[in-house]
Amino acid sequence: MNRCPFPLAAFPMLALAFPALAETRPLSEVTKKIEAQILRQNSRQDIECYKYILKDFKQRKVRKADVFIVFDDPGIEGIGIGISETDENYSCEGGEMRAWEAGKYSVVKQFR
């Protein structure tokens, strides 16, 4: 079943409108406590994917304030990650790194 995360530019508004449904934070505001929660609530493969994407963003010198992390979202069985003000949106679900565009995803990489 395809689940489509909302465009990342809309995530902050979504979190404000439905705070019980999802947590959306800029990476710059992810505390050690939140990081521990993300690590605890996701599979090893999804965490590996999450770290892979963050490493790529760091190498590309994307500012932490521009990277948004989505977790505790019932529409994503894992972690959503993207860069604000762009169409670059990913999710780490079921051991797959998924790139989202126009409501559909393509599997970029698998983590097994």
PDB file of C-alpha atoms in Angstrom:
ATOM      1  CA  MET A   1       0.000   0.000   0.000  1.00  0.00           C
ATOM      2  CA  ASN A   2       1.460   3.381  -0.953  1.00  0.00           C
ATOM      3  CA  ARG A   3       1.395   5.889   1.844  1.00  0.00           C
ATOM      4  CA  CYS A   4       2.189   9.407   0.791  1.00  0.00           C
ATOM      5  CA  PRO A   5       3.781  11.784   3.241  1.00  0.00           C
ATOM      6  CA  PHE A   6       2.630  15.335   2.704  1.00  0.00           C
ATOM      7  CA  PRO A   7       5.070  17.664   0.946  1.00  0.00           C
ATOM      8  CA  LEU A   8       7.666  18.544   3.539  1.00  0.00           C
ATOM      9  CA  ALA A   9       6.972  22.259   3.227  1.00  0.00           C
ATOM     10  CA  ALA A  10       3.527  21.485   4.686  1.00  0.00           C
ATOM     11  CA  PHE A  11       4.806  19.355   7.582  1.00  0.00           C
ATOM     12  CA  PRO A  12       5.251  22.203  10.079  1.00  0.00           C
ATOM     13  CA  MET A  13       1.675  23.355   9.505  1.00  0.00           C
ATOM     14  CA  LEU A  14       0.417  19.770   9.732  1.00  0.00           C
ATOM     15  CA  ALA A  15       2.139  19.260  13.072  1.00  0.00           C
ATOM     16  CA  LEU A  16       0.540  22.431  14.426  1.00  0.00           C
ATOM     17  CA  ALA A  17      -2.896  21.485  13.140  1.00  0.00           C
ATOM     18  CA  PHE A  18      -2.743  17.876  14.358  1.00  0.00           C
ATOM     19  CA  PRO A  19      -0.151  17.720  17.154  1.00  0.00           C
ATOM     20  CA  ALA A  20      -1.256  14.256  18.290  1.00  0.00           C
ATOM     21  CA  LEU A  21      -0.740  12.768  14.825  1.00  0.00           C
ATOM     22  CA  ALA A  22       2.857  13.601  13.982  1.00  0.00           C
ATOM     23  CA  GLU A  23       6.014  15.168  15.280  1.00  0.00           C
ATOM     24  CA  THR A  24       7.843  17.401  12.838  1.00  0.00           C
ATOM     25  CA  ARG A  25      11.036  19.126  13.831  1.00  0.00           C
ATOM     26  CA  PRO A  26      13.872  20.894  12.125  1.00  0.00           C
ATOM     27  CA  LEU A  27      17.028  18.872  12.657  1.00  0.00           C
ATOM     28  CA  SER A  28      18.485  21.852  14.518  1.00  0.00           C
ATOM     29  CA  GLU A  29      15.822  21.338  17.221  1.00  0.00           C
ATOM     30  CA  VAL A  30      16.201  17.572  17.604  1.00  0.00           C
ATOM     31  CA  THR A  31      17.479  17.075  21.149  1.00  0.00           C
ATOM     32  CA  LYS A  32      19.236  13.994  22.485  1.00  0.00           C
ATOM     33  CA  LYS A  33      15.927  12.973  24.068  1.00  0.00           C
ATOM     34  CA  ILE A  34      14.071  13.228  20.746  1.00  0.00           C
ATOM     35  CA  GLU A  35      16.919  11.436  18.949  1.00  0.00           C
ATOM     36  CA  ALA A  36      16.709   8.609  21.494  1.00  0.00           C
ATOM     37  CA  GLN A  37      12.946   8.411  20.926  1.00  0.00           C
ATOM     38  CA  ILE A  38      13.451   8.167  17.150  1.00  0.00           C
ATOM     39  CA  LEU A  39      16.100   5.472  17.581  1.00  0.00           C
ATOM     40  CA  ARG A  40      13.934   3.499  20.008  1.00  0.00           C
ATOM     41  CA  GLN A  41      10.789   3.587  17.873  1.00  0.00           C
ATOM     42  CA  ASN A  42      12.267   2.483  14.556  1.00  0.00           C
ATOM     43  CA  SER A  43      13.862  -0.614  13.110  1.00  0.00           C
ATOM     44  CA  ARG A  44      17.620  -0.979  12.705  1.00  0.00           C
ATOM     45  CA  GLN A  45      17.223  -0.755   8.923  1.00  0.00           C
ATOM     46  CA  ASP A  46      15.184   2.445   9.093  1.00  0.00           C
ATOM     47  CA  ILE A  47      17.721   3.993  11.492  1.00  0.00           C
ATOM     48  CA  GLU A  48      20.528   3.031   9.111  1.00  0.00           C
ATOM     49  CA  CYS A  49      18.584   4.738   6.293  1.00  0.00           C
ATOM     50  CA  TYR A  50      17.972   7.834   8.463  1.00  0.00           C
ATOM     51  CA  LYS A  51      21.675   8.142   9.279  1.00  0.00           C
ATOM     52  CA  TYR A  52      22.590   7.595   5.618  1.00  0.00           C
ATOM     53  CA  ILE A  53      20.378  10.514   4.527  1.00  0.00           C
ATOM     54  CA  LEU A  54      21.630  12.781   7.316  1.00  0.00           C
ATOM     55  CA  LYS A  55      25.239  12.006   6.357  1.00  0.00           C
ATOM     56  CA  ASP A  56      24.471  12.894   2.732  1.00  0.00           C
ATOM     57  CA  PHE A  57      22.840  16.184   3.763  1.00  0.00           C
ATOM     58  CA  LYS A  58      25.820  17.009   5.982  1.00  0.00           C
ATOM     59  CA  GLN A  59      28.286  16.306   3.155  1.00  0.00           C
ATOM     60  CA  ARG A  60      26.215  18.577   0.904  1.00  0.00           C
ATOM     61  CA  LYS A  61      26.329  21.240   3.652  1.00  0.00           C
ATOM     62  CA  VAL A  62      22.559  21.471   4.004  1.00  0.00           C
ATOM     63  CA  ARG A  63      21.830  23.578   7.081  1.00  0.00           C
ATOM     64  CA  LYS A  64      20.300  21.667   9.998  1.00  0.00           C
ATOM     65  CA  ALA A  65      17.552  24.283  10.225  1.00  0.00           C
ATOM     66  CA  ASP A  66      16.510  23.398   6.653  1.00  0.00           C
ATOM     67  CA  VAL A  67      16.239  19.643   7.293  1.00  0.00           C
ATOM     68  CA  PHE A  68      12.912  18.480   8.706  1.00  0.00           C
ATOM     69  CA  ILE A  69      12.395  15.171  10.474  1.00  0.00           C
ATOM     70  CA  VAL A  70       8.919  13.626  10.732  1.00  0.00           C
ATOM     71  CA  PHE A  71       8.250  10.857  13.233  1.00  0.00           C
ATOM     72  CA  ASP A  72       5.295   9.452  15.155  1.00  0.00           C
ATOM     73  CA  ASP A  73       3.258   9.958  11.988  1.00  0.00           C
ATOM     74  CA  PRO A  74       0.582   7.308  11.378  1.00  0.00           C
ATOM     75  CA  GLY A  75       1.001   7.835   7.614  1.00  0.00           C
ATOM     76  CA  ILE A  76       4.684   6.889   7.705  1.00  0.00           C
ATOM     77  CA  GLU A  77       5.811   3.534   9.070  1.00  0.00           C
ATOM     78  CA  GLY A  78       9.241   4.913   9.844  1.00  0.00           C
ATOM     79  CA  ILE A  79      10.859   8.312   9.532  1.00  0.00           C
ATOM     80  CA  GLY A  80      10.282  11.149   7.067  1.00  0.00           C
ATOM     81  CA  ILE A  81      13.184  13.428   6.131  1.00  0.00           C
ATOM     82  CA  GLY A  82      13.404  16.313   3.731  1.00  0.00           C
ATOM     83  CA  ILE A  83      14.743  19.725   2.954  1.00  0.00           C
ATOM     84  CA  SER A  84      12.368  22.652   3.418  1.00  0.00           C
ATOM     85  CA  GLU A  85      11.455  24.770   0.426  1.00  0.00           C
ATOM     86  CA  THR A  86      12.456  21.943  -1.940  1.00  0.00           C
ATOM     87  CA  ASP A  87      10.886  18.847  -3.417  1.00  0.00           C
ATOM     88  CA  GLU A  88      13.570  16.665  -1.848  1.00  0.00           C
ATOM     89  CA  ASN A  89      11.574  14.380   0.460  1.00  0.00           C
ATOM     90  CA  TYR A  90      12.446  10.905   1.678  1.00  0.00           C
ATOM     91  CA  SER A  91      11.097   8.331   4.048  1.00  0.00           C
ATOM     92  CA  CYS A  92      12.799   5.389   5.667  1.00  0.00           C
ATOM     93  CA  GLU A  93      10.185   2.641   5.790  1.00  0.00           C
ATOM     94  CA  GLY A  94      10.495  -1.110   5.895  1.00  0.00           C
ATOM     95  CA  GLY A  95      14.242  -0.927   5.372  1.00  0.00           C
ATOM     96  CA  GLU A  96      13.838   1.146   2.216  1.00  0.00           C
ATOM     97  CA  MET A  97      14.961   4.672   1.442  1.00  0.00           C
ATOM     98  CA  ARG A  98      12.029   6.096  -0.508  1.00  0.00           C
ATOM     99  CA  ALA A  99      12.178   9.285  -2.561  1.00  0.00           C
ATOM    100  CA  TRP A 100       8.768  10.961  -2.866  1.00  0.00           C
ATOM    101  CA  GLU A 101       7.512  12.973  -5.800  1.00  0.00           C
ATOM    102  CA  ALA A 102       3.937  13.819  -6.794  1.00  0.00           C
ATOM    103  CA  GLY A 103       2.456  11.479  -4.193  1.00  0.00           C
ATOM    104  CA  LYS A 104       4.400   8.439  -5.359  1.00  0.00           C
ATOM    105  CA  TYR A 105       7.662   6.997  -4.204  1.00  0.00           C
ATOM    106  CA  SER A 106      10.557   5.187  -5.751  1.00  0.00           C
ATOM    107  CA  VAL A 107      12.905   3.010  -3.768  1.00  0.00           C
ATOM    108  CA  VAL A 108      16.369   4.570  -3.863  1.00  0.00           C
ATOM    109  CA  LYS A 109      18.229   2.122  -1.640  1.00  0.00           C
ATOM    110  CA  GLN A 110      17.463  -0.890   0.520  1.00  0.00           C
ATOM    111  CA  PHE A 111      18.914  -1.498   3.968  1.00  0.00           C
ATOM    112  CA  ARG A 112      18.882  -5.158   5.015  1.00  0.00           C
TER     113      ARG A 112
END
